[in-house]
N, CA, C and O atoms as a MOPAC input file, in Angstrom:
PM7 MOZYME 1SCF
protein

 N     98.07500 1    90.24800 1   209.98400 1
 C     97.06100 1    90.74500 1   211.06400 1
 C     96.29100 1    90.89200 1   210.00600 1
 O     96.67100 1    90.60700 1   208.87000 1
 N     94.40900 1    91.64100 1   210.46600 1
 C     93.67000 1    91.52100 1   209.86500 1
 C     92.55900 1    92.67900 1   210.13700 1
 O     92.59900 1    92.59500 1   211.36400 1
 N     91.91900 1    93.35800 1   209.97500 1
 C     90.67500 1    93.87300 1   210.54500 1
 C     90.01100 1    93.23000 1   211.81800 1
 O     90.04900 1    93.51600 1   213.01400 1
 N     89.27000 1    92.06500 1   210.94900 1
 C     88.80100 1    90.30200 1   211.98700 1
 C     90.07600 1    90.38800 1   213.29500 1
 O     89.37100 1    90.31300 1   214.30100 1
 N     91.27200 1    90.48100 1   213.69800 1
 C     92.38500 1    90.27000 1   214.51400 1
 C     91.93100 1    90.79900 1   215.57600 1
 O     91.53000 1    90.34100 1   216.64600 1
 N     92.13500 1    92.68100 1   214.79400 1
 C     91.64700 1    93.77600 1   215.96100 1
 C     90.51900 1    94.06100 1   216.30800 1
 O     90.07800 1    95.01000 1   216.95600 1
 N     89.78600 1    92.69300 1   215.58500 1
 C     88.13700 1    93.60200 1   216.24200 1
 C     87.58600 1    92.01700 1   217.64900 1
 O     86.68700 1    91.84700 1   218.47300 1
 N     88.54900 1    91.40100 1   217.25300 1
 C     88.44400 1    89.80600 1   218.23900 1
 C     88.82900 1    90.23500 1   219.31800 1
 O     88.23600 1    90.08200 1   220.38600 1
 N     90.29900 1    91.06100 1   219.07700 1
 C     91.44000 1    90.51200 1   219.86900 1
 C     90.69100 1    92.76300 1   221.49400 1
 O     90.43000 1    92.84400 1   222.69400 1
 N     90.72100 1    93.55200 1   220.63400 1
 C     89.10200 1    94.38200 1   221.09500 1
 C     87.98200 1    93.82400 1   221.92200 1
 O     88.34100 1    94.10000 1   223.06700 1
 N     86.98400 1    93.28100 1   221.99500 1
 C     86.53900 1    92.20500 1   222.58800 1
 C     87.13400 1    91.70100 1   224.02900 1
 O     86.70200 1    91.86200 1   225.17100 1
 N     88.65000 1    90.82400 1   223.37300 1
 C     89.24400 1    90.19300 1   224.81600 1
 C     89.64900 1    91.13900 1   225.57900 1
 O     89.61300 1    91.00400 1   226.80200 1
 N     90.01200 1    92.02900 1   225.10800 1
 C     90.52800 1    93.10800 1   226.03100 1
 C     89.26500 1    94.37500 1   227.33400 1
 O     89.41000 1    94.95500 1   228.41000 1
 N     88.01700 1    94.17400 1   226.16400 1
 C     86.85200 1    94.47200 1   227.06800 1
 C     86.78700 1    92.67000 1   228.03100 1
 O     87.06700 1    92.57800 1   229.22600 1
 N     86.43900 1    91.66400 1   227.30500 1
 C     85.99700 1    90.67400 1   228.27000 1
 C     87.62900 1    90.66000 1   229.34800 1
 O     87.74100 1    89.67200 1   230.07400 1
 N     88.58300 1    91.53600 1   229.39400 1
 C     89.97300 1    90.71400 1   231.20600 1
 C     89.20900 1    91.57700 1   231.93500 1
 O     88.84900 1    91.19100 1   233.04700 1
 N     88.74800 1    93.10400 1   231.40000 1
 C     88.00400 1    93.40300 1   232.46900 1
 C     87.45200 1    93.85400 1   233.12900 1
 O     87.44700 1    94.97800 1   233.63100 1
 N     86.21600 1    91.97600 1   233.32700 1
 C     86.03100 1    91.34200 1   234.24900 1
 C     86.41800 1    91.13900 1   234.94500 1
 O     85.77800 1    91.37000 1   235.97100 1
 N     87.70100 1    90.57200 1   235.09200 1
 C     89.03900 1    89.58900 1   235.64300 1
 C     89.16500 1    90.49900 1   237.56300 1
 O     89.26000 1    91.70400 1   237.79700 1
 N     89.14400 1    90.04100 1   237.95600 1
 C     89.09200 1    90.61100 1   239.71900 1
 C     90.84000 1    91.19000 1   239.33900 1
 O     91.85400 1    90.62500 1   238.93000 1
 N     90.43700 1    92.80200 1   239.79000 1
 C     92.29200 1    92.51200 1   240.78000 1
 C     92.69800 1    91.80000 1   241.57200 1
 O     92.56700 1    91.92400 1   242.79000 1
 N     93.23800 1    90.96800 1   241.00700 1
 C     94.70600 1    90.16800 1   242.62800 1
 C     96.02900 1    90.33800 1   242.09900 1
 O     96.53400 1    90.05400 1   241.01300 1
 N     96.40600 1    90.80900 1   243.02000 1
 C     98.40200 1    91.48800 1   243.48100 1
 C     98.57500 1    89.44600 1   243.50200 1
 O     97.97800 1    88.47800 1   243.97100 1
 N     99.76400 1    89.74200 1   242.67800 1
 C    100.71700 1    88.70000 1   241.74800 1
 C    100.08900 1    88.00000 1   240.80400 1
 O    100.70100 1    86.94900 1   240.61200 1
 N     98.77000 1    88.14600 1   239.85800 1
 C     98.17700 1    87.67300 1   238.68200 1
 C     97.19000 1    88.72800 1   237.65800 1
 O     96.30600 1    89.49400 1   238.04200 1
 N     97.44600 1    88.59600 1   236.89400 1
 C     97.42000 1    89.50500 1   235.34900 1
 C     95.98000 1    88.69600 1   235.40800 1
 O     95.49800 1    87.62800 1   235.78400 1
 N     95.55200 1    90.21200 1   234.64100 1
 C     93.96900 1    90.06700 1   233.59900 1
 C     93.72800 1    90.05500 1   232.70100 1
 O     93.96800 1    91.07200 1   232.04900 1
 N     92.98500 1    88.71800 1   231.93200 1
 C     93.47400 1    88.86100 1   230.40400 1
 C     92.07100 1    88.09100 1   230.11100 1
 O     91.37400 1    87.31500 1   230.76500 1
 N     92.02600 1    88.41500 1   229.39400 1
 C     90.79400 1    87.61700 1   228.95100 1
 C     91.14000 1    86.86600 1   227.23900 1
 O     92.09100 1    87.31600 1   226.60100 1
 N     90.35500 1    85.83800 1   226.70500 1
 C     90.52700 1    84.96800 1   225.61900 1
 C     89.52800 1    84.61000 1   224.85600 1
 O     88.41100 1    84.53000 1   225.36600 1
 N     89.67700 1    84.37900 1   223.76200 1
 C     88.24900 1    84.06000 1   222.72000 1
 C     88.14100 1    83.48700 1   222.30400 1
 O     86.92600 1    83.60800 1   222.15000 1
 N     88.61200 1    81.94300 1   221.32900 1
 C     88.50800 1    80.91900 1   220.88600 1
 C     87.19600 1    81.50300 1   219.11000 1
 O     86.00500 1    81.40800 1   218.81500 1
 N     88.23600 1    81.95200 1   218.59700 1
 C     87.11200 1    81.64300 1   217.16300 1
 C     87.21500 1    80.50200 1   215.67000 1
 O     88.28600 1    79.89600 1   215.62300 1
 N     86.35400 1    80.23200 1   214.66800 1
 C     86.33600 1    79.24100 1   214.18300 1
 C     86.86100 1    79.38300 1   212.39500 1
 O     87.30900 1    80.51000 1   212.18000 1
 N     86.86800 1    78.96700 1   211.82700 1
 C     87.53300 1    79.74800 1   210.81400 1
 C     86.43400 1    80.37400 1   209.79400 1
 O     86.78500 1    81.05700 1   208.83200 1
 N     85.60200 1    80.19600 1   209.97100 1
 C     84.06700 1    81.30900 1   209.67300 1
 C     84.43000 1    82.13900 1   210.13600 1
 O     84.84100 1    82.96100 1   209.31700 1
 N     84.59500 1    82.64600 1   211.86200 1
 C     84.07300 1    83.97100 1   212.05800 1
 C     83.41400 1    83.70800 1   212.75200 1
 O     82.41900 1    84.33800 1   212.39400 1
 N     82.98900 1    82.85400 1   214.13600 1
 C     82.22100 1    82.92700 1   214.38100 1
 C     82.86700 1    82.03000 1   216.02000 1
 O     83.43800 1    80.93900 1   216.00900 1
 N     82.56300 1    82.86900 1   217.29000 1
 C     82.99400 1    82.51200 1   218.62600 1
 C     82.46600 1    80.75700 1   218.82700 1
 O     81.61400 1    79.97100 1   218.41400 1
 N     83.19800 1    80.80500 1   219.40700 1
 C     83.37800 1    78.77300 1   220.36200 1
 C     83.27100 1    79.32400 1   221.23200 1
 O     82.09500 1    79.45200 1   221.57400 1
 N     84.06800 1    79.83300 1   221.92700 1
 C     83.87500 1    79.60100 1   223.41300 1
 C     85.02200 1    81.47100 1   223.73400 1
 O     85.42800 1    82.41700 1   223.06000 1
 N     85.04900 1    80.99100 1   225.18500 1
 C     85.78200 1    82.67400 1   225.89800 1
 C     85.31400 1    82.54400 1   227.11400 1
 O     84.17400 1    82.42500 1   227.56300 1
 N     86.91400 1    82.60800 1   227.83200 1
 C     86.95300 1    83.18300 1   229.02400 1
 C     88.31600 1    84.49100 1   229.73700 1
 O     89.23700 1    85.07400 1   229.16400 1
 N     87.66500 1    84.52600 1   231.70700 1
 C     89.07100 1    85.42700 1   231.28500 1
 C     89.97100 1    85.11200 1   233.11500 1
 O     89.74900 1    84.51700 1   234.16900 1
 N     90.79000 1    85.79100 1   232.61900 1
 C     91.60400 1    85.22300 1   234.53900 1
 C     90.96200 1    85.07100 1   235.49800 1
 O     90.83900 1    86.23700 1   235.87500 1
 N     90.25400 1    84.25400 1   236.45100 1
 C     89.75500 1    83.61800 1   237.68800 1
 C     88.58900 1    84.07700 1   237.30700 1
 O     88.25600 1    85.10100 1   237.90300 1
 N     87.67100 1    83.58700 1   236.33600 1
 C     85.98100 1    82.89100 1   236.17700 1
 C     85.97000 1    81.58600 1   237.08000 1
 O     86.33500 1    80.44600 1   236.78900 1
 N     85.44900 1    82.08100 1   238.24600 1
 C     84.94500 1    81.22200 1   238.92900 1
 C     85.78000 1    80.40900 1   238.45100 1
 O     85.62300 1    79.57900 1   237.55500 1
 N     87.11800 1    80.77600 1   239.36300 1
 C     87.69600 1    80.06100 1   239.82500 1
 C     89.14500 1    80.41000 1   240.99600 1
 O     90.11200 1    79.75600 1   240.60500 1
 N     89.38300 1    80.99400 1   241.88600 1
 C     90.38200 1    82.15400 1   241.80800 1
 C     91.75600 1    81.83100 1   240.82800 1
 O     92.36200 1    82.81300 1   240.39800 1
 N     92.12500 1    80.80600 1   240.56300 1
 C     94.06900 1    80.77500 1   240.08400 1
 C     93.29500 1    80.60400 1   238.12700 1
 O     94.15200 1    80.82400 1   237.27100 1
 N     92.22500 1    80.34500 1   237.71300 1
 C     92.14700 1    79.69900 1   236.44600 1
 C     92.00400 1    81.07100 1   235.42700 1
 O     91.16800 1    81.97300 1   235.39000 1
 N     93.37600 1    80.75000 1   234.52700 1
 C     93.03600 1    81.39900 1   233.46700 1
 C     92.60700 1    81.75100 1   232.73000 1
 O     91.38400 1    81.61600 1   232.69300 1
 N     93.16600 1    82.32400 1   231.81900 1
 C     91.69500 1    82.76800 1   230.95100 1
 C     91.80700 1    81.78200 1   229.75300 1
 O     90.83200 1    81.03900 1   229.64500 1
 N     93.33800 1    81.53000 1   228.32200 1
 C     92.77900 1    80.79100 1   227.96600 1
 C     92.59700 1    79.01600 1   228.24200 1
 O     92.39700 1    78.16800 1   227.37200 1
 N     92.74300 1    78.79000 1   229.79200 1
 C     91.98600 1    77.91500 1   230.08800 1
 C     90.79800 1    77.81700 1   230.44100 1
 O     90.47200 1    76.87000 1   231.15600 1
 N     90.37000 1    78.25100 1   230.25200 1
 C     88.72400 1    78.81800 1   230.99000 1
 C     88.15500 1    77.85300 1   229.51700 1
 O     87.77600 1    76.70900 1   229.26600 1
 N     88.47800 1    79.64900 1   228.53500 1
 C     87.87800 1    78.93600 1   227.34600 1
 C     87.90000 1    77.55600 1   226.92900 1
 O     86.89500 1    76.87300 1   226.73100 1
 N     89.47200 1    77.06300 1   226.76800 1
 C     89.47500 1    75.51600 1   226.69100 1
 C     88.29800 1    74.92400 1   227.26700 1
 O     87.78800 1    74.09200 1   226.51800 1
 N     87.99200 1    75.01200 1   227.83600 1
 C     87.40600 1    73.83400 1   229.25200 1
 C     86.45800 1    74.30600 1   228.83100 1
 O     85.61700 1    74.01300 1   229.68000 1
 N     85.89400 1    74.95400 1   227.95100 1
 C     84.05200 1    75.17600 1   227.48500 1
 C     83.92600 1    74.27200 1   225.55700 1
 O     82.98900 1    74.04300 1   224.79100 1
 N     85.26500 1    74.06000 1   225.52100 1
 C     85.16400 1    73.00500 1   224.37500 1
 C     85.40300 1    71.68500 1   224.80900 1
 O     86.22200 1    71.48200 1   225.70500 1
 N     84.74500 1    70.71100 1   224.24500 1
 C     84.95500 1    69.62000 1   223.81900 1
 C     86.21100 1    69.48700 1   223.24000 1
 O     86.61700 1    70.33000 1   222.44000 1
 N     87.13000 1    68.13100 1   223.68500 1
 C     88.84900 1    68.26000 1   223.79900 1
 C     88.45900 1    67.18800 1   221.68500 1
 O     88.95300 1    66.60100 1   220.72200 1
 N     87.89400 1    67.43300 1   221.98800 1
 C     87.23100 1    66.86300 1   219.24900 1
 C     87.47800 1    67.75600 1   219.10300 1
 O     88.33600 1    67.72900 1   218.22100 1
 N     87.30900 1    68.68100 1   219.38600 1
 C     85.76300 1    69.76400 1   218.32000 1
 C     86.38400 1    69.82700 1   217.08400 1
 O     87.45100 1    70.39700 1   216.85400 1
 N     85.82300 1    69.34200 1   216.44600 1
 C     86.44000 1    69.53700 1   215.35600 1
 C     87.39300 1    71.04600 1   214.74700 1
 O     88.53000 1    71.20000 1   214.30000 1
 N     86.39900 1    71.83100 1   214.98100 1
 C     86.72300 1    73.48600 1   215.07900 1
 C     88.03100 1    73.99000 1   215.76100 1
 O     88.33600 1    75.09600 1   215.31500 1
 N     88.79300 1    73.58100 1   216.59000 1
 C     90.22000 1    73.54200 1   216.80300 1
 C     90.64900 1    73.69000 1   216.09400 1
 O     91.14900 1    74.81500 1   216.06500 1
 N     90.86600 1    72.93400 1   215.03800 1
 C     91.99400 1    72.54500 1   214.53700 1
 C     92.56800 1    73.46300 1   213.43300 1
 O     93.69600 1    73.54700 1   212.94700 1
 N     91.34800 1    74.15900 1   213.19100 1
 C     90.78000 1    76.44200 1   212.34200 1
 C     90.91200 1    77.21500 1   213.11000 1
 O     90.84100 1    78.34800 1   212.63300 1
 N     91.09900 1    77.17200 1   214.25300 1
 C     90.02100 1    77.71200 1   215.39400 1
 C     91.20000 1    79.33700 1   215.31400 1
 O     92.12600 1    79.18100 1   214.51800 1
 N     91.18300 1    80.57900 1   215.96200 1
 C     91.95600 1    80.97700 1   216.64200 1
 C     92.13000 1    81.84800 1   217.80100 1
 O     91.95900 1    83.03400 1   218.08300 1
 N     92.58000 1    80.67300 1   218.41300 1
 C     92.46200 1    81.51900 1   220.12000 1
 C     93.08200 1    83.27300 1   220.22600 1
 O     94.18600 1    83.68700 1   219.87100 1
 N     91.99400 1    84.00600 1   220.80800 1
 C     93.16300 1    85.78400 1   221.21700 1
 C     93.24400 1    85.83700 1   222.24300 1
 O     92.44000 1    85.51800 1   223.11900 1
 N     94.05200 1    86.17600 1   222.28700 1
 C     95.19700 1    85.93900 1   223.91600 1
 C     95.18100 1    87.20400 1   224.25700 1
 O     95.76200 1    87.69400 1   223.28800 1
 N     94.81100 1    88.47300 1   225.26600 1
 C     95.59200 1    89.59900 1   225.56200 1
 C     96.51700 1    89.40600 1   225.94700 1
 O     97.17000 1    90.43900 1   225.79900 1
 N     97.35800 1    88.33600 1   226.61800 1
 C     98.67500 1    87.85900 1   227.18500 1
 C     99.08600 1    86.63800 1   226.46300 1
 O     98.37600 1    85.88500 1   225.79600 1
 N    100.31500 1    86.57100 1   226.70100 1
 C    101.45700 1    85.77700 1   225.96800 1
 C    100.59500 1    84.09400 1   226.53400 1
 O    100.40000 1    84.17700 1   227.74700 1
 N    100.30500 1    83.30700 1   226.20900 1
 C    100.57600 1    82.16300 1   227.07000 1
 C    101.09200 1    81.94400 1   227.98600 1
 O    102.29200 1    82.19200 1   227.87000 1
 N    100.57900 1    81.24700 1   229.79300 1
 C    101.98100 1    81.75500 1   229.91200 1
 C    102.28700 1    80.16500 1   229.20500 1
 O    101.70800 1    79.45700 1   228.38100 1
 N    103.83600 1    80.03800 1   230.23300 1
 C    105.68600 1    78.91300 1   230.40800 1
 C    105.30600 1    77.87600 1   231.24200 1
 O    105.17200 1    76.69600 1   230.92000 1
 N    105.05600 1    78.62200 1   232.85900 1
 C    105.66000 1    78.82500 1   233.74100 1
 C    103.99800 1    79.00500 1   234.61100 1
 O    103.28900 1    79.87600 1   234.10700 1
 N    103.36400 1    78.22100 1   235.88400 1
 C    102.46500 1    78.16100 1   236.57600 1
 C    102.55800 1    78.39200 1   238.02800 1
 O    102.55500 1    77.18700 1   238.28200 1
 N    102.58700 1    78.58900 1   238.45000 1
 C    102.56100 1    77.60100 1   240.19600 1
 C    101.37200 1    77.21700 1   240.68300 1
 O    101.41400 1    76.33400 1   241.54000 1
 N     99.90400 1    77.80800 1   240.24700 1
 C     98.78300 1    77.04700 1   241.09900 1
 C     97.79800 1    75.55600 1   240.13600 1
 O     96.64500 1    75.24700 1   240.43800 1
 N     98.57100 1    74.89800 1   239.07300 1
 C     97.89300 1    74.15200 1   238.19500 1
 C     99.70400 1    73.71500 1   237.48800 1
 O    100.65200 1    74.47600 1   237.29600 1
 N     99.53900 1    71.56300 1   237.16100 1
 C    100.52300 1    71.29500 1   236.77800 1
 C    100.66700 1    71.94700 1   234.38700 1
 O    101.57200 1    72.34700 1   233.65500 1
 N     99.83800 1    71.77800 1   234.29700 1
 C     99.03400 1    72.28600 1   233.25900 1
 C     99.60300 1    73.25900 1   232.61000 1
 O     98.67200 1    74.06300 1   232.64900 1
 N    100.77300 1    74.00900 1   231.81000 1
 C    100.45500 1    75.43100 1   231.51800 1
 C     99.98700 1    76.03100 1   230.12600 1
 O    100.37600 1    75.50300 1   229.08500 1
 N     99.03500 1    77.28900 1   230.11000 1
 C     98.45400 1    77.59200 1   229.14400 1
 C     99.04300 1    77.53100 1   227.48800 1
 O     98.45800 1    77.79900 1   226.43900 1
 N     99.75000 1    77.29600 1   227.61800 1
 C    101.07000 1    76.89200 1   226.41200 1
 C    100.15100 1    75.35500 1   225.90900 1
 O     99.21500 1    75.18400 1   225.12800 1
 N    100.72400 1    74.68200 1   226.53800 1
 C    100.48100 1    73.24800 1   226.13900 1
 C     99.40000 1    72.94700 1   226.64100 1
 O     99.29300 1    71.74300 1   226.87300 1
 N     97.78700 1    74.11800 1   227.13700 1
 C     96.57900 1    73.77200 1   226.34300 1
 C     96.70500 1    73.70000 1   225.58100 1
 O     96.57900 1    72.58700 1   225.07000 1
 N     97.11200 1    74.94400 1   224.71400 1
 C     96.87700 1    75.24000 1   222.86300 1
 C     96.95900 1    74.50100 1   222.08100 1
 O     96.31800 1    74.12500 1   221.10000 1
 N     98.94600 1    74.00400 1   223.21000 1
 C     99.73100 1    72.73400 1   221.66300 1
 C     98.16600 1    72.27300 1   221.92500 1
 O     97.32100 1    72.48800 1   221.05600 1
 N     97.81500 1    71.60600 1   223.21200 1
 C     97.10600 1    69.60000 1   223.41800 1
 C     95.77300 1    69.83300 1   222.77100 1
 O     95.10700 1    68.82500 1   222.53500 1
 N     95.11600 1    71.38600 1   222.34200 1
 C     94.01500 1    71.41800 1   221.54400 1
 C     94.30800 1    71.67500 1   220.36300 1
 O     93.31800 1    72.13700 1   219.79600 1
 N     94.98200 1    71.62100 1   219.85400 1
 C     95.25800 1    71.51300 1   218.56700 1
 C     95.12100 1    72.78700 1   217.45100 1
 O     94.91100 1    72.82100 1   216.23800 1
 N     95.35100 1    73.82600 1   218.50400 1
 C     95.44800 1    74.80700 1   217.61100 1
 C     96.27700 1    75.24200 1   217.16600 1
 O     97.41900 1    75.20100 1   217.62500 1
 N     95.80900 1    75.97300 1   215.78200 1
 C     96.79800 1    76.51300 1   214.92000 1
 C     97.47000 1    78.01000 1   215.11900 1
 O     98.62700 1    78.39500 1   215.28800 1
 N     96.41000 1    78.55300 1   215.03600 1
 C     96.75900 1    80.33900 1   215.09100 1
 C     96.47900 1    80.78000 1   216.77200 1
 O     95.36100 1    80.78500 1   217.28700 1
 N     97.65300 1    81.11200 1   217.41800 1
 C     97.33000 1    81.89100 1   218.29100 1
 C     97.75200 1    84.00600 1   217.90800 1
 O     98.56800 1    84.64900 1   217.24900 1
 N     96.46100 1    84.31100 1   218.91700 1
 C     97.07200 1    86.04400 1   218.75900 1
 C     96.60600 1    86.35000 1   219.67200 1
 O     95.63900 1    85.88800 1   220.27700 1
 N     97.78100 1    87.84500 1   220.03200 1
 C     97.88100 1    87.68400 1   221.05700 1
 C     98.82200 1    89.58200 1   221.43300 1
 O     99.95700 1    89.77300 1   220.99600 1
 N     98.18500 1    90.52100 1   222.12000 1
 C     98.06300 1    91.73000 1   222.05700 1
 C    100.09900 1    91.92500 1   223.09200 1
 O    101.10600 1    92.29900 1   222.49100 1
 N    100.08400 1    91.71900 1   223.90500 1
 C    101.30200 1    91.77000 1   224.10300 1
 C    101.98800 1    90.09300 1   225.11700 1
 O    101.63500 1    88.97000 1   225.47400 1
 N    103.15200 1    91.05500 1   225.15200 1
 C    104.37800 1    89.52700 1   225.70600 1
 C    104.03100 1    90.39600 1   226.93800 1
 O    103.79200 1    91.57100 1   227.21500 1
 N    104.20200 1    88.35400 1   227.92700 1
 C    104.81800 1    89.03300 1   229.35400 1
 C    105.75000 1    88.99000 1   229.43900 1
 O    106.64800 1    88.28500 1   228.97900 1
 N    105.61700 1    90.35100 1   230.53300 1
 C    106.59400 1    91.42900 1   230.70200 1
 C    107.24200 1    90.25600 1   232.30900 1
 O    106.43000 1    89.57400 1   232.93400 1
 N    108.57500 1    90.27900 1   232.62700 1
 C    109.69800 1    89.68700 1   233.72900 1
 C    109.38200 1    90.52400 1   234.32800 1
 O    109.83000 1    91.66000 1   234.17200 1
 N    107.93600 1    89.98700 1   235.76700 1
 C    107.35200 1    90.82300 1   235.87000 1
 C    106.81300 1    89.07900 1   237.06800 1
 O    107.39300 1    88.80900 1   238.12000 1
 N    106.20000 1    88.63300 1   236.75200 1
 C    106.16600 1    87.89100 1   237.53100 1
 C    106.79300 1    86.06900 1   237.51200 1
 O    106.68300 1    85.38800 1   238.53100 1
 N    107.42700 1    85.49100 1   236.20800 1
 C    107.63400 1    84.41400 1   235.76500 1
 C    109.58300 1    85.44900 1   234.39200 1
 O    109.71500 1    86.00900 1   233.30400 1
 N    110.66900 1    84.93200 1   235.84800 1
 C    111.77500 1    85.42500 1   234.66100 1
 C    111.52200 1    85.76800 1   233.22000 1
 O    111.58700 1    86.88000 1   232.69500 1
 N    111.16400 1    84.39000 1   232.57200 1
 C    111.64500 1    85.02400 1   231.62900 1
 C    110.10400 1    83.57500 1   230.51900 1
 O    110.25700 1    82.57400 1   229.82000 1
 N    109.01700 1    84.27500 1   230.95200 1
 C    107.09600 1    83.15300 1   229.65500 1
 C    108.41500 1    83.81800 1   228.74700 1
 O    108.41600 1    83.74600 1   227.51800 1
 N    108.21400 1    81.29800 1   228.21100 1
 C    108.56900 1    80.93300 1   226.85600 1
 C    107.61300 1    80.46800 1   226.49800 1
 O    107.76200 1    79.36400 1   225.97400 1
 N    106.33300 1    80.95600 1   226.56600 1
 C    104.83900 1    80.89800 1   225.94300 1
 C    105.11900 1    81.18200 1   224.09000 1
 O    104.88500 1    80.32100 1   223.24300 1
 N    105.70100 1    82.69100 1   223.76600 1
 C    105.75600 1    81.59000 1   221.90400 1
 C    106.34200 1    81.56500 1   221.63900 1
 O    106.55900 1    82.28200 1   220.66200 1
 N    107.67900 1    80.45700 1   222.30300 1
 C    109.06200 1    79.89600 1   221.95000 1
 C    108.18000 1    78.57000 1   221.40200 1
 O    108.09100 1    77.93300 1   220.35200 1
 N    107.24000 1    78.52300 1   223.51500 1
 C    107.28800 1    76.76800 1   222.90200 1
 C    105.85100 1    76.22900 1   221.78700 1
 O    105.63600 1    75.02900 1   221.61400 1
 N    104.74200 1    77.62200 1   220.93600 1
 C    103.62000 1    77.55800 1   220.08800 1
 C    104.50100 1    77.35600 1   219.16600 1
 O    104.54900 1    76.17900 1   218.80900 1
 N    105.40700 1    78.24200 1   218.50700 1
 C    105.90500 1    78.59900 1   217.66400 1
 C    106.40700 1    77.30600 1   217.24500 1
 O    106.03400 1    76.71600 1   216.23100 1
 N    107.50900 1    76.78000 1   218.30000 1
 C    108.17500 1    75.29600 1   217.73600 1
 C    107.20000 1    74.01700 1   217.86700 1
 O    107.65100 1    72.99000 1   217.36000 1
 N    105.94800 1    73.93000 1   218.46400 1
 C    104.69800 1    73.07200 1   218.45800 1
 C    104.75100 1    73.38200 1   216.61500 1
 O    105.91200 1    73.12400 1   216.29500 1
 N    104.45300 1    73.54600 1   216.14100 1
 C    104.12300 1    74.80600 1   215.02900 1
 C    102.99300 1    75.52000 1   215.28100 1
 O    101.96600 1    75.37200 1   214.61800 1
 N    103.06200 1    76.01200 1   215.86600 1
 C    101.12700 1    77.49800 1   216.02500 1
 C    101.58100 1    79.01400 1   215.59000 1
 O    102.25700 1    79.92300 1   216.07200 1
 N    100.98200 1    78.81700 1   214.65500 1
 C    101.55300 1    80.49500 1   214.15200 1
 C    101.04000 1    81.19900 1   215.31900 1
 O     99.93200 1    81.00300 1   215.81700 1
 N    101.87100 1    81.99000 1   215.70400 1
 C    101.56900 1    83.89100 1   216.20900 1
 C    101.37800 1    84.97100 1   216.47200 1
 O    101.38600 1    85.00200 1   217.70200 1
 N    101.19500 1    85.96300 1   216.08800 1
 C    100.62400 1    87.29400 1   215.34500 1
 C    100.77600 1    88.01300 1   216.48300 1
 O     99.93600 1    87.61300 1   217.28900 1
 N    101.47700 1    88.93000 1   216.96500 1
 C    101.11400 1    89.88300 1   218.43600 1
 C    100.81300 1    91.23300 1   217.89200 1
 O    101.67200 1    91.78200 1   217.20200 1
 N     99.53800 1    91.89900 1   218.16100 1
 C     98.95900 1    92.76100 1   217.68700 1
 C     99.50700 1    94.02100 1   218.41300 1
 O     98.57400 1    94.65600 1   218.90500 1
 N    100.56000 1    94.51100 1   218.60800 1
 C    101.32700 1    95.62500 1   219.11800 1
 C    101.19900 1    96.91400 1   219.43800 1
 O    101.75300 1    97.56300 1   220.32500 1
 N     99.94000 1    97.41400 1   218.14200 1
 C     98.71700 1    98.70600 1   217.74500 1
 C     97.63300 1    98.21500 1   219.59600 1
 O     97.31100 1    99.10600 1   220.38300 1
 N     97.28800 1    96.63100 1   219.85900 1
 C     96.72200 1    96.83000 1   221.11800 1
 C     97.17600 1    96.61300 1   222.18800 1
 O     96.44700 1    96.49800 1   223.17300 1
 N     98.77000 1    96.48400 1   222.25700 1
 C     98.95800 1    96.08000 1   223.56300 1
 C     99.18900 1    96.79200 1   224.54300 1
 O     99.54700 1    96.28400 1   225.60600 1
 N     98.99000 1    98.49900 1   224.34800 1
 C     98.74200 1    99.37700 1   225.56600 1
 C     97.46500 1    99.00600 1   226.26600 1
 O     97.54900 1    98.62200 1   227.43200 1
 N     96.48800 1    99.06700 1   225.77900 1
 C     95.27700 1    99.08700 1   226.06800 1
 C     95.05900 1    98.11500 1   227.31700 1
 O     94.75600 1    98.19700 1   228.50700 1
 N     95.62300 1    96.43400 1   225.66600 1
 C     95.76700 1    95.37900 1   227.00600 1
 C     96.00000 1    95.71700 1   228.88000 1
 O     95.31400 1    95.73700 1   229.90200 1
 N     97.81300 1    95.99900 1   228.33700 1
 C     98.37400 1    96.84200 1   229.76500 1
 C     97.50500 1    97.22400 1   230.88700 1
 O     97.38700 1    97.03500 1   232.09800 1
 N     96.92300 1    97.88500 1   229.86000 1
 C     96.21300 1    98.88200 1   230.65900 1
 C     94.90900 1    98.30600 1   231.95500 1
 O     94.33300 1    98.90900 1   232.86100 1
 N     94.85300 1    96.86700 1   231.45900 1
 C     93.51300 1    96.30400 1   232.16800 1
 C     94.49500 1    95.92800 1   233.20700 1
 O     93.75000 1    95.39600 1   234.03000 1
 N     95.89700 1    95.85000 1   233.78700 1
 C     96.58400 1    95.15000 1   234.17400 1
 C     97.52400 1    95.83900 1   235.02200 1
 O     98.49500 1    95.40200 1   235.64000 1
 N     96.90600 1    97.34200 1   234.90200 1
 C     97.67500 1    98.54100 1   235.95000 1
 C     98.03100 1    98.40800 1   237.17300 1
 O     99.00600 1    98.87600 1   237.76100 1
 N     97.03600 1    97.62200 1   237.59900 1
 C     97.16600 1    97.19800 1   239.33900 1
 C     99.26900 1    96.37800 1   239.99700 1
 O     99.90900 1    96.56400 1   241.03200 1
 N     99.52700 1    95.66600 1   238.90600 1
 C    100.64300 1    94.52500 1   238.95000 1
 C    101.78500 1    95.86700 1   238.06400 1
 O    102.94800 1    96.04500 1   238.42500 1
 N    101.37200 1    96.36000 1   237.34400 1
 C    102.19700 1    97.91000 1   236.48500 1
 C    102.65100 1    99.14100 1   237.41200 1
 O    103.49100 1    99.99900 1   237.14300 1
 N    102.04800 1    99.03300 1   238.31300 1
 C    102.62600 1   100.87100 1   238.54700 1
 C    102.76800 1   100.35900 1   240.21300 1
 O    103.15100 1   101.15200 1   241.07300 1

């Protein structure tokens, strides 16, 4: 974990606050940052589509063959999903297909909507370095009070 990781995750948490609360859906922010520390793209849950996930929204704004993806870091306020009802491709799969090698999350998905999210395990099995910033988990969870209370 670096100071930059904390800065970018705080920005992702701010972004997650733009999500309209929805029953049965987490409010998540995601930001892609290149190796030089420059933002590539950002997205949040339900951005322009009631079922879009934050990671999916951010990655959709970047050409699939963009060479920056191979050295970029994805900051996501929640563990990328490993199971979805609304789309055939999970966020963990989107990350793997994009060729990302590093993901930083604020907290692991609780067993609230999916009994056993294994997004982190899938990413690590694909060679993606995953870092959890537990120090910011409470801030990311607070945005999801509509589900957790």
